[in-house]
């Protein structure tokens, strides 16, 4: 009997107990917002508000995917070699193509990077994988986007851009659409977690408590 008691006392902790010990304690209620925005806590909150964040980030996912495909397609559009003028350097098809080539290429690069970021964020939201740090680490792409669309804005409204808009209407129309859409969506999607601020700390705390309770139930 004594041997059995000794074995029970000396038995190594179970996997469930080890996981509970490794898991940090819940933050205090109404903690500073920087606490909720830490990758670990943010992942739990996003995963337990799938409907709201899934829909919001899903829109961004589709927008970036469509934008990348459209920019790549229009970069090699059949109209790209149409001369923008009868005289001067824009009478040459290659020179005329260069007017919109760079804006389209830069926008395609921006969209592809942003699409990858959004895909990872959707994984965080829908599956609960703690990859939120990736979103923070690649936030420089939002600054890159400002540079890209400032360049696209100048290219479109430049004198050469206005001339090429007449002979390359599809490329010009898409660039204008991109510029408008970017400035409409940019400030929200640069930091979509502003939704947390609108919902309040009480709901953030409730999401974390629910996540821990759910985890305990799954372990049992």
mmCIF file with all atom_site columns, C-alpha atoms in Angstrom, residues 21-211:
data_model
loop_
_atom_site.group_PDB
_atom_site.id
_atom_site.type_symbol
_atom_site.label_atom_id
_atom_site.label_alt_id
_atom_site.label_comp_id
_atom_site.label_asym_id
_atom_site.label_entity_id
_atom_site.label_seq_id
_atom_site.pdbx_PDB_ins_code
_atom_site.Cartn_x
_atom_site.Cartn_y
_atom_site.Cartn_z
_atom_site.occupancy
_atom_site.B_iso_or_equiv
_atom_site.pdbx_formal_charge
_atom_site.auth_seq_id
_atom_site.auth_comp_id
_atom_site.auth_asym_id
_atom_site.auth_atom_id
_atom_site.pdbx_PDB_model_num
ATOM 1   C CA . UNK A 1 21  ? 1.412   25.079 -16.114 1.00 0.00 ? 21  UNK A CA 1
ATOM 2   C CA . UNK A 1 22  ? 2.851   26.349 -19.402 1.00 0.00 ? 22  UNK A CA 1
ATOM 3   C CA . UNK A 1 23  ? -0.240  28.409 -20.132 1.00 0.00 ? 23  UNK A CA 1
ATOM 4   C CA . UNK A 1 24  ? 0.063   31.931 -18.751 1.00 0.00 ? 24  UNK A CA 1
ATOM 5   C CA . UNK A 1 25  ? -2.594  33.168 -16.325 1.00 0.00 ? 25  UNK A CA 1
ATOM 6   C CA . UNK A 1 26  ? -5.349  35.321 -17.754 1.00 0.00 ? 26  UNK A CA 1
ATOM 7   C CA . UNK A 1 27  ? -4.614  39.049 -17.689 1.00 0.00 ? 27  UNK A CA 1
ATOM 8   C CA . UNK A 1 28  ? -6.472  41.159 -15.171 1.00 0.00 ? 28  UNK A CA 1
ATOM 9   C CA . UNK A 1 29  ? -9.827  42.504 -16.279 1.00 0.00 ? 29  UNK A CA 1
ATOM 10  C CA . UNK A 1 30  ? -9.693  45.832 -18.076 1.00 0.00 ? 30  UNK A CA 1
ATOM 11  C CA . UNK A 1 31  ? -5.951  45.603 -18.650 1.00 0.00 ? 31  UNK A CA 1
ATOM 12  C CA . UNK A 1 32  ? -4.248  48.155 -20.933 1.00 0.00 ? 32  UNK A CA 1
ATOM 13  C CA . UNK A 1 33  ? -4.988  47.614 -24.630 1.00 0.00 ? 33  UNK A CA 1
ATOM 14  C CA . UNK A 1 34  ? -1.382  46.698 -25.310 1.00 0.00 ? 34  UNK A CA 1
ATOM 15  C CA . UNK A 1 35  ? -1.975  43.543 -23.256 1.00 0.00 ? 35  UNK A CA 1
ATOM 16  C CA . UNK A 1 36  ? -4.849  42.378 -25.447 1.00 0.00 ? 36  UNK A CA 1
ATOM 17  C CA . UNK A 1 37  ? -2.830  43.142 -28.575 1.00 0.00 ? 37  UNK A CA 1
ATOM 18  C CA . UNK A 1 38  ? 0.024   40.828 -27.621 1.00 0.00 ? 38  UNK A CA 1
ATOM 19  C CA . UNK A 1 39  ? 0.187   37.910 -30.080 1.00 0.00 ? 39  UNK A CA 1
ATOM 20  C CA . UNK A 1 40  ? -0.883  35.208 -27.600 1.00 0.00 ? 40  UNK A CA 1
ATOM 21  C CA . UNK A 1 41  ? -3.947  37.043 -26.267 1.00 0.00 ? 41  UNK A CA 1
ATOM 22  C CA . UNK A 1 42  ? -4.844  38.511 -29.649 1.00 0.00 ? 42  UNK A CA 1
ATOM 23  C CA . UNK A 1 43  ? -4.899  35.024 -31.165 1.00 0.00 ? 43  UNK A CA 1
ATOM 24  C CA . UNK A 1 44  ? -7.353  33.799 -28.521 1.00 0.00 ? 44  UNK A CA 1
ATOM 25  C CA . UNK A 1 45  ? -9.614  36.824 -28.957 1.00 0.00 ? 45  UNK A CA 1
ATOM 26  C CA . UNK A 1 46  ? -9.660  36.611 -32.745 1.00 0.00 ? 46  UNK A CA 1
ATOM 27  C CA . UNK A 1 47  ? -10.287 32.863 -32.710 1.00 0.00 ? 47  UNK A CA 1
ATOM 28  C CA . UNK A 1 48  ? -13.276 33.355 -30.419 1.00 0.00 ? 48  UNK A CA 1
ATOM 29  C CA . UNK A 1 49  ? -14.784 36.143 -32.538 1.00 0.00 ? 49  UNK A CA 1
ATOM 30  C CA . UNK A 1 50  ? -14.592 34.284 -35.849 1.00 0.00 ? 50  UNK A CA 1
ATOM 31  C CA . UNK A 1 51  ? -17.788 35.696 -37.312 1.00 0.00 ? 51  UNK A CA 1
ATOM 32  C CA . UNK A 1 52  ? -16.839 39.361 -37.072 1.00 0.00 ? 52  UNK A CA 1
ATOM 33  C CA . UNK A 1 53  ? -13.143 39.153 -37.883 1.00 0.00 ? 53  UNK A CA 1
ATOM 34  C CA . UNK A 1 54  ? -13.614 36.318 -40.368 1.00 0.00 ? 54  UNK A CA 1
ATOM 35  C CA . UNK A 1 55  ? -15.978 38.429 -42.465 1.00 0.00 ? 55  UNK A CA 1
ATOM 36  C CA . UNK A 1 56  ? -13.880 41.592 -42.209 1.00 0.00 ? 56  UNK A CA 1
ATOM 37  C CA . UNK A 1 57  ? -10.571 39.932 -43.064 1.00 0.00 ? 57  UNK A CA 1
ATOM 38  C CA . UNK A 1 58  ? -12.291 37.737 -45.666 1.00 0.00 ? 58  UNK A CA 1
ATOM 39  C CA . UNK A 1 59  ? -13.197 40.885 -47.606 1.00 0.00 ? 59  UNK A CA 1
ATOM 40  C CA . UNK A 1 60  ? -9.570  41.997 -47.450 1.00 0.00 ? 60  UNK A CA 1
ATOM 41  C CA . UNK A 1 61  ? -8.420  38.546 -48.605 1.00 0.00 ? 61  UNK A CA 1
ATOM 42  C CA . UNK A 1 62  ? -10.634 38.682 -51.712 1.00 0.00 ? 62  UNK A CA 1
ATOM 43  C CA . UNK A 1 63  ? -9.709  42.297 -52.448 1.00 0.00 ? 63  UNK A CA 1
ATOM 44  C CA . UNK A 1 64  ? -5.977  41.578 -52.344 1.00 0.00 ? 64  UNK A CA 1
ATOM 45  C CA . UNK A 1 65  ? -6.325  38.429 -54.430 1.00 0.00 ? 65  UNK A CA 1
ATOM 46  C CA . UNK A 1 66  ? -8.396  40.179 -57.118 1.00 0.00 ? 66  UNK A CA 1
ATOM 47  C CA . UNK A 1 67  ? -6.036  43.154 -57.080 1.00 0.00 ? 67  UNK A CA 1
ATOM 48  C CA . UNK A 1 68  ? -2.947  40.979 -57.571 1.00 0.00 ? 68  UNK A CA 1
ATOM 49  C CA . UNK A 1 69  ? -4.495  38.995 -60.450 1.00 0.00 ? 69  UNK A CA 1
ATOM 50  C CA . UNK A 1 70  ? -5.828  42.118 -62.175 1.00 0.00 ? 70  UNK A CA 1
ATOM 51  C CA . UNK A 1 71  ? -2.540  44.040 -61.944 1.00 0.00 ? 71  UNK A CA 1
ATOM 52  C CA . UNK A 1 72  ? -0.532  41.101 -63.302 1.00 0.00 ? 72  UNK A CA 1
ATOM 53  C CA . UNK A 1 73  ? -3.036  40.639 -66.128 1.00 0.00 ? 73  UNK A CA 1
ATOM 54  C CA . UNK A 1 74  ? -3.098  44.322 -67.074 1.00 0.00 ? 74  UNK A CA 1
ATOM 55  C CA . UNK A 1 75  ? 0.688   44.598 -66.896 1.00 0.00 ? 75  UNK A CA 1
ATOM 56  C CA . UNK A 1 76  ? 0.848   42.376 -69.987 1.00 0.00 ? 76  UNK A CA 1
ATOM 57  C CA . UNK A 1 77  ? -2.380  43.649 -71.566 1.00 0.00 ? 77  UNK A CA 1
ATOM 58  C CA . UNK A 1 78  ? -2.555  43.835 -75.381 1.00 0.00 ? 78  UNK A CA 1
ATOM 59  C CA . UNK A 1 79  ? -3.090  47.608 -75.197 1.00 0.00 ? 79  UNK A CA 1
ATOM 60  C CA . UNK A 1 80  ? 0.207   48.219 -73.424 1.00 0.00 ? 80  UNK A CA 1
ATOM 61  C CA . UNK A 1 81  ? 2.136   48.758 -76.687 1.00 0.00 ? 81  UNK A CA 1
ATOM 62  C CA . UNK A 1 82  ? -0.327  51.210 -78.192 1.00 0.00 ? 82  UNK A CA 1
ATOM 63  C CA . UNK A 1 83  ? 1.394   54.577 -78.776 1.00 0.00 ? 83  UNK A CA 1
ATOM 64  C CA . UNK A 1 84  ? 0.082   57.356 -76.562 1.00 0.00 ? 84  UNK A CA 1
ATOM 65  C CA . UNK A 1 85  ? 1.020   60.082 -79.047 1.00 0.00 ? 85  UNK A CA 1
ATOM 66  C CA . UNK A 1 86  ? 1.703   60.557 -82.737 1.00 0.00 ? 86  UNK A CA 1
ATOM 67  C CA . UNK A 1 87  ? 4.892   62.455 -82.054 1.00 0.00 ? 87  UNK A CA 1
ATOM 68  C CA . UNK A 1 88  ? 7.636   62.477 -79.428 1.00 0.00 ? 88  UNK A CA 1
ATOM 69  C CA . UNK A 1 89  ? 8.880   59.572 -77.308 1.00 0.00 ? 89  UNK A CA 1
ATOM 70  C CA . UNK A 1 90  ? 5.347   58.342 -76.596 1.00 0.00 ? 90  UNK A CA 1
ATOM 71  C CA . UNK A 1 91  ? 4.958   57.550 -80.285 1.00 0.00 ? 91  UNK A CA 1
ATOM 72  C CA . UNK A 1 92  ? 7.028   54.469 -79.455 1.00 0.00 ? 92  UNK A CA 1
ATOM 73  C CA . UNK A 1 93  ? 5.010   51.553 -78.074 1.00 0.00 ? 93  UNK A CA 1
ATOM 74  C CA . UNK A 1 94  ? 7.648   50.488 -75.561 1.00 0.00 ? 94  UNK A CA 1
ATOM 75  C CA . UNK A 1 95  ? 7.930   53.988 -74.114 1.00 0.00 ? 95  UNK A CA 1
ATOM 76  C CA . UNK A 1 96  ? 4.141   54.252 -73.911 1.00 0.00 ? 96  UNK A CA 1
ATOM 77  C CA . UNK A 1 97  ? 3.974   50.949 -72.054 1.00 0.00 ? 97  UNK A CA 1
ATOM 78  C CA . UNK A 1 98  ? 6.432   52.178 -69.432 1.00 0.00 ? 98  UNK A CA 1
ATOM 79  C CA . UNK A 1 99  ? 4.019   54.924 -68.286 1.00 0.00 ? 99  UNK A CA 1
ATOM 80  C CA . UNK A 1 100 ? 1.741   52.432 -66.517 1.00 0.00 ? 100 UNK A CA 1
ATOM 81  C CA . UNK A 1 101 ? 4.097   49.444 -66.254 1.00 0.00 ? 101 UNK A CA 1
ATOM 82  C CA . UNK A 1 102 ? 5.791   50.481 -63.036 1.00 0.00 ? 102 UNK A CA 1
ATOM 83  C CA . UNK A 1 103 ? 2.604   51.436 -61.119 1.00 0.00 ? 103 UNK A CA 1
ATOM 84  C CA . UNK A 1 104 ? 0.975   48.138 -62.076 1.00 0.00 ? 104 UNK A CA 1
ATOM 85  C CA . UNK A 1 105 ? 4.043   46.121 -61.119 1.00 0.00 ? 105 UNK A CA 1
ATOM 86  C CA . UNK A 1 106 ? 4.416   47.836 -57.751 1.00 0.00 ? 106 UNK A CA 1
ATOM 87  C CA . UNK A 1 107 ? 0.714   47.417 -56.991 1.00 0.00 ? 107 UNK A CA 1
ATOM 88  C CA . UNK A 1 108 ? 0.952   43.714 -57.865 1.00 0.00 ? 108 UNK A CA 1
ATOM 89  C CA . UNK A 1 109 ? 3.869   43.273 -55.435 1.00 0.00 ? 109 UNK A CA 1
ATOM 90  C CA . UNK A 1 110 ? 1.965   45.122 -52.706 1.00 0.00 ? 110 UNK A CA 1
ATOM 91  C CA . UNK A 1 111 ? -1.156  43.004 -53.272 1.00 0.00 ? 111 UNK A CA 1
ATOM 92  C CA . UNK A 1 112 ? 0.756   39.718 -53.194 1.00 0.00 ? 112 UNK A CA 1
ATOM 93  C CA . UNK A 1 113 ? 2.487   40.558 -49.905 1.00 0.00 ? 113 UNK A CA 1
ATOM 94  C CA . UNK A 1 114 ? -0.763  41.810 -48.386 1.00 0.00 ? 114 UNK A CA 1
ATOM 95  C CA . UNK A 1 115 ? -2.586  38.702 -49.600 1.00 0.00 ? 115 UNK A CA 1
ATOM 96  C CA . UNK A 1 116 ? -0.025  36.491 -47.830 1.00 0.00 ? 116 UNK A CA 1
ATOM 97  C CA . UNK A 1 117 ? -0.393  38.556 -44.644 1.00 0.00 ? 117 UNK A CA 1
ATOM 98  C CA . UNK A 1 118 ? -4.164  38.271 -44.844 1.00 0.00 ? 118 UNK A CA 1
ATOM 99  C CA . UNK A 1 119 ? -3.991  34.513 -45.437 1.00 0.00 ? 119 UNK A CA 1
ATOM 100 C CA . UNK A 1 120 ? -1.914  34.088 -42.286 1.00 0.00 ? 120 UNK A CA 1
ATOM 101 C CA . UNK A 1 121 ? -4.300  36.302 -40.310 1.00 0.00 ? 121 UNK A CA 1
ATOM 102 C CA . UNK A 1 122 ? -7.267  34.247 -41.495 1.00 0.00 ? 122 UNK A CA 1
ATOM 103 C CA . UNK A 1 123 ? -5.435  31.159 -40.227 1.00 0.00 ? 123 UNK A CA 1
ATOM 104 C CA . UNK A 1 124 ? -5.138  32.841 -36.836 1.00 0.00 ? 124 UNK A CA 1
ATOM 105 C CA . UNK A 1 125 ? -8.833  33.721 -36.824 1.00 0.00 ? 125 UNK A CA 1
ATOM 106 C CA . UNK A 1 126 ? -10.317 30.488 -38.130 1.00 0.00 ? 126 UNK A CA 1
ATOM 107 C CA . UNK A 1 127 ? -7.927  27.882 -36.707 1.00 0.00 ? 127 UNK A CA 1
ATOM 108 C CA . UNK A 1 128 ? -6.381  29.651 -33.729 1.00 0.00 ? 128 UNK A CA 1
ATOM 109 C CA . UNK A 1 129 ? -2.732  29.180 -34.682 1.00 0.00 ? 129 UNK A CA 1
ATOM 110 C CA . UNK A 1 130 ? -0.580  31.667 -32.792 1.00 0.00 ? 130 UNK A CA 1
ATOM 111 C CA . UNK A 1 131 ? 0.882   33.411 -35.854 1.00 0.00 ? 131 UNK A CA 1
ATOM 112 C CA . UNK A 1 132 ? -0.270  36.930 -35.041 1.00 0.00 ? 132 UNK A CA 1
ATOM 113 C CA . UNK A 1 133 ? 3.385   37.943 -34.681 1.00 0.00 ? 133 UNK A CA 1
ATOM 114 C CA . UNK A 1 134 ? 3.728   37.461 -38.444 1.00 0.00 ? 134 UNK A CA 1
ATOM 115 C CA . UNK A 1 135 ? 1.144   40.192 -39.029 1.00 0.00 ? 135 UNK A CA 1
ATOM 116 C CA . UNK A 1 136 ? 3.072   42.596 -36.822 1.00 0.00 ? 136 UNK A CA 1
ATOM 117 C CA . UNK A 1 137 ? 6.443   41.655 -38.331 1.00 0.00 ? 137 UNK A CA 1
ATOM 118 C CA . UNK A 1 138 ? 5.235   42.389 -41.871 1.00 0.00 ? 138 UNK A CA 1
ATOM 119 C CA . UNK A 1 139 ? 3.501   45.664 -41.042 1.00 0.00 ? 139 UNK A CA 1
ATOM 120 C CA . UNK A 1 140 ? 6.080   47.572 -43.085 1.00 0.00 ? 140 UNK A CA 1
ATOM 121 C CA . UNK A 1 141 ? 4.079   46.545 -46.138 1.00 0.00 ? 141 UNK A CA 1
ATOM 122 C CA . UNK A 1 142 ? 1.454   49.096 -45.112 1.00 0.00 ? 142 UNK A CA 1
ATOM 123 C CA . UNK A 1 143 ? 4.075   51.837 -45.438 1.00 0.00 ? 143 UNK A CA 1
ATOM 124 C CA . UNK A 1 144 ? 5.185   50.330 -48.735 1.00 0.00 ? 144 UNK A CA 1
ATOM 125 C CA . UNK A 1 145 ? 1.562   50.615 -49.866 1.00 0.00 ? 145 UNK A CA 1
ATOM 126 C CA . UNK A 1 146 ? 1.572   54.361 -49.201 1.00 0.00 ? 146 UNK A CA 1
ATOM 127 C CA . UNK A 1 147 ? 4.643   54.757 -51.394 1.00 0.00 ? 147 UNK A CA 1
ATOM 128 C CA . UNK A 1 148 ? 3.194   52.554 -54.138 1.00 0.00 ? 148 UNK A CA 1
ATOM 129 C CA . UNK A 1 149 ? -0.107  54.388 -54.380 1.00 0.00 ? 149 UNK A CA 1
ATOM 130 C CA . UNK A 1 150 ? 1.501   57.809 -54.134 1.00 0.00 ? 150 UNK A CA 1
ATOM 131 C CA . UNK A 1 151 ? 3.598   56.779 -57.139 1.00 0.00 ? 151 UNK A CA 1
ATOM 132 C CA . UNK A 1 152 ? 0.523   55.414 -58.944 1.00 0.00 ? 152 UNK A CA 1
ATOM 133 C CA . UNK A 1 153 ? -1.319  58.660 -58.224 1.00 0.00 ? 153 UNK A CA 1
ATOM 134 C CA . UNK A 1 154 ? 1.478   60.710 -59.774 1.00 0.00 ? 154 UNK A CA 1
ATOM 135 C CA . UNK A 1 155 ? 1.743   58.403 -62.790 1.00 0.00 ? 155 UNK A CA 1
ATOM 136 C CA . UNK A 1 156 ? -1.979  58.514 -63.503 1.00 0.00 ? 156 UNK A CA 1
ATOM 137 C CA . UNK A 1 157 ? -2.433  62.279 -63.156 1.00 0.00 ? 157 UNK A CA 1
ATOM 138 C CA . UNK A 1 158 ? 0.849   63.099 -64.878 1.00 0.00 ? 158 UNK A CA 1
ATOM 139 C CA . UNK A 1 159 ? 0.682   64.609 -68.357 1.00 0.00 ? 159 UNK A CA 1
ATOM 140 C CA . UNK A 1 160 ? 1.928   61.359 -69.893 1.00 0.00 ? 160 UNK A CA 1
ATOM 141 C CA . UNK A 1 161 ? -0.593  59.405 -67.860 1.00 0.00 ? 161 UNK A CA 1
ATOM 142 C CA . UNK A 1 162 ? -3.448  61.506 -69.190 1.00 0.00 ? 162 UNK A CA 1
ATOM 143 C CA . UNK A 1 163 ? -2.227  60.947 -72.751 1.00 0.00 ? 163 UNK A CA 1
ATOM 144 C CA . UNK A 1 164 ? -1.944  57.176 -72.286 1.00 0.00 ? 164 UNK A CA 1
ATOM 145 C CA . UNK A 1 165 ? -5.353  56.938 -70.619 1.00 0.00 ? 165 UNK A CA 1
ATOM 146 C CA . UNK A 1 166 ? -6.942  57.524 -74.031 1.00 0.00 ? 166 UNK A CA 1
ATOM 147 C CA . UNK A 1 167 ? -5.080  54.679 -75.772 1.00 0.00 ? 167 UNK A CA 1
ATOM 148 C CA . UNK A 1 168 ? -4.804  52.302 -72.796 1.00 0.00 ? 168 UNK A CA 1
ATOM 149 C CA . UNK A 1 169 ? -8.246  52.765 -71.177 1.00 0.00 ? 169 UNK A CA 1
ATOM 150 C CA . UNK A 1 170 ? -8.370  49.445 -69.307 1.00 0.00 ? 170 UNK A CA 1
ATOM 151 C CA . UNK A 1 171 ? -5.022  49.966 -67.626 1.00 0.00 ? 171 UNK A CA 1
ATOM 152 C CA . UNK A 1 172 ? -5.809  53.573 -66.782 1.00 0.00 ? 172 UNK A CA 1
ATOM 153 C CA . UNK A 1 173 ? -9.285  52.782 -65.434 1.00 0.00 ? 173 UNK A CA 1
ATOM 154 C CA . UNK A 1 174 ? -7.943  50.039 -63.203 1.00 0.00 ? 174 UNK A CA 1
ATOM 155 C CA . UNK A 1 175 ? -5.204  52.245 -61.773 1.00 0.00 ? 175 UNK A CA 1
ATOM 156 C CA . UNK A 1 176 ? -7.786  54.930 -60.974 1.00 0.00 ? 176 UNK A CA 1
ATOM 157 C CA . UNK A 1 177 ? -10.055 52.329 -59.355 1.00 0.00 ? 177 UNK A CA 1
ATOM 158 C CA . UNK A 1 178 ? -7.120  51.058 -57.298 1.00 0.00 ? 178 UNK A CA 1
ATOM 159 C CA . UNK A 1 179 ? -6.252  54.547 -56.102 1.00 0.00 ? 179 UNK A CA 1
ATOM 160 C CA . UNK A 1 180 ? -9.831  55.210 -54.971 1.00 0.00 ? 180 UNK A CA 1
ATOM 161 C CA . UNK A 1 181 ? -10.231 51.805 -53.296 1.00 0.00 ? 181 UNK A CA 1
ATOM 162 C CA . UNK A 1 182 ? -6.877  52.105 -51.547 1.00 0.00 ? 182 UNK A CA 1
ATOM 163 C CA . UNK A 1 183 ? -7.657  55.406 -49.873 1.00 0.00 ? 183 UNK A CA 1
ATOM 164 C CA . UNK A 1 184 ? -11.143 54.219 -48.905 1.00 0.00 ? 184 UNK A CA 1
ATOM 165 C CA . UNK A 1 185 ? -9.944  50.971 -47.284 1.00 0.00 ? 185 UNK A CA 1
ATOM 166 C CA . UNK A 1 186 ? -6.361  51.703 -46.257 1.00 0.00 ? 186 UNK A CA 1
ATOM 167 C CA . UNK A 1 187 ? -6.738  53.349 -42.867 1.00 0.00 ? 187 UNK A CA 1
ATOM 168 C CA . UNK A 1 188 ? -9.085  50.653 -41.564 1.00 0.00 ? 188 UNK A CA 1
ATOM 169 C CA . UNK A 1 189 ? -7.236  47.624 -42.927 1.00 0.00 ? 189 UNK A CA 1
ATOM 170 C CA . UNK A 1 190 ? -3.854  48.975 -41.871 1.00 0.00 ? 190 UNK A CA 1
ATOM 171 C CA . UNK A 1 191 ? -5.015  48.100 -38.341 1.00 0.00 ? 191 UNK A CA 1
ATOM 172 C CA . UNK A 1 192 ? -8.276  46.107 -38.412 1.00 0.00 ? 192 UNK A CA 1
ATOM 173 C CA . UNK A 1 193 ? -7.953  45.336 -34.701 1.00 0.00 ? 193 UNK A CA 1
ATOM 174 C CA . UNK A 1 194 ? -9.544  48.714 -34.056 1.00 0.00 ? 194 UNK A CA 1
ATOM 175 C CA . UNK A 1 195 ? -12.717 46.621 -33.912 1.00 0.00 ? 195 UNK A CA 1
ATOM 176 C CA . UNK A 1 196 ? -11.511 45.457 -30.485 1.00 0.00 ? 196 UNK A CA 1
ATOM 177 C CA . UNK A 1 197 ? -11.556 49.043 -29.257 1.00 0.00 ? 197 UNK A CA 1
ATOM 178 C CA . UNK A 1 198 ? -15.120 49.474 -30.500 1.00 0.00 ? 198 UNK A CA 1
ATOM 179 C CA . UNK A 1 199 ? -16.254 46.269 -28.752 1.00 0.00 ? 199 UNK A CA 1
ATOM 180 C CA . UNK A 1 200 ? -14.634 47.258 -25.475 1.00 0.00 ? 200 UNK A CA 1
ATOM 181 C CA . UNK A 1 201 ? -12.437 45.579 -22.880 1.00 0.00 ? 201 UNK A CA 1
ATOM 182 C CA . UNK A 1 202 ? -15.316 43.716 -21.232 1.00 0.00 ? 202 UNK A CA 1
ATOM 183 C CA . UNK A 1 203 ? -15.926 41.655 -24.360 1.00 0.00 ? 203 UNK A CA 1
ATOM 184 C CA . UNK A 1 204 ? -12.201 41.066 -24.804 1.00 0.00 ? 204 UNK A CA 1
ATOM 185 C CA . UNK A 1 205 ? -12.014 39.727 -21.241 1.00 0.00 ? 205 UNK A CA 1
ATOM 186 C CA . UNK A 1 206 ? -15.065 37.540 -21.859 1.00 0.00 ? 206 UNK A CA 1
ATOM 187 C CA . UNK A 1 207 ? -13.461 36.093 -25.004 1.00 0.00 ? 207 UNK A CA 1
ATOM 188 C CA . UNK A 1 208 ? -10.298 35.170 -23.102 1.00 0.00 ? 208 UNK A CA 1
ATOM 189 C CA . UNK A 1 209 ? -12.221 33.559 -20.245 1.00 0.00 ? 209 UNK A CA 1
ATOM 190 C CA . UNK A 1 210 ? -14.308 31.583 -22.732 1.00 0.00 ? 210 UNK A CA 1
ATOM 191 C CA . UNK A 1 211 ? -11.164 30.455 -24.572 1.00 0.00 ? 211 UNK A CA 1
#
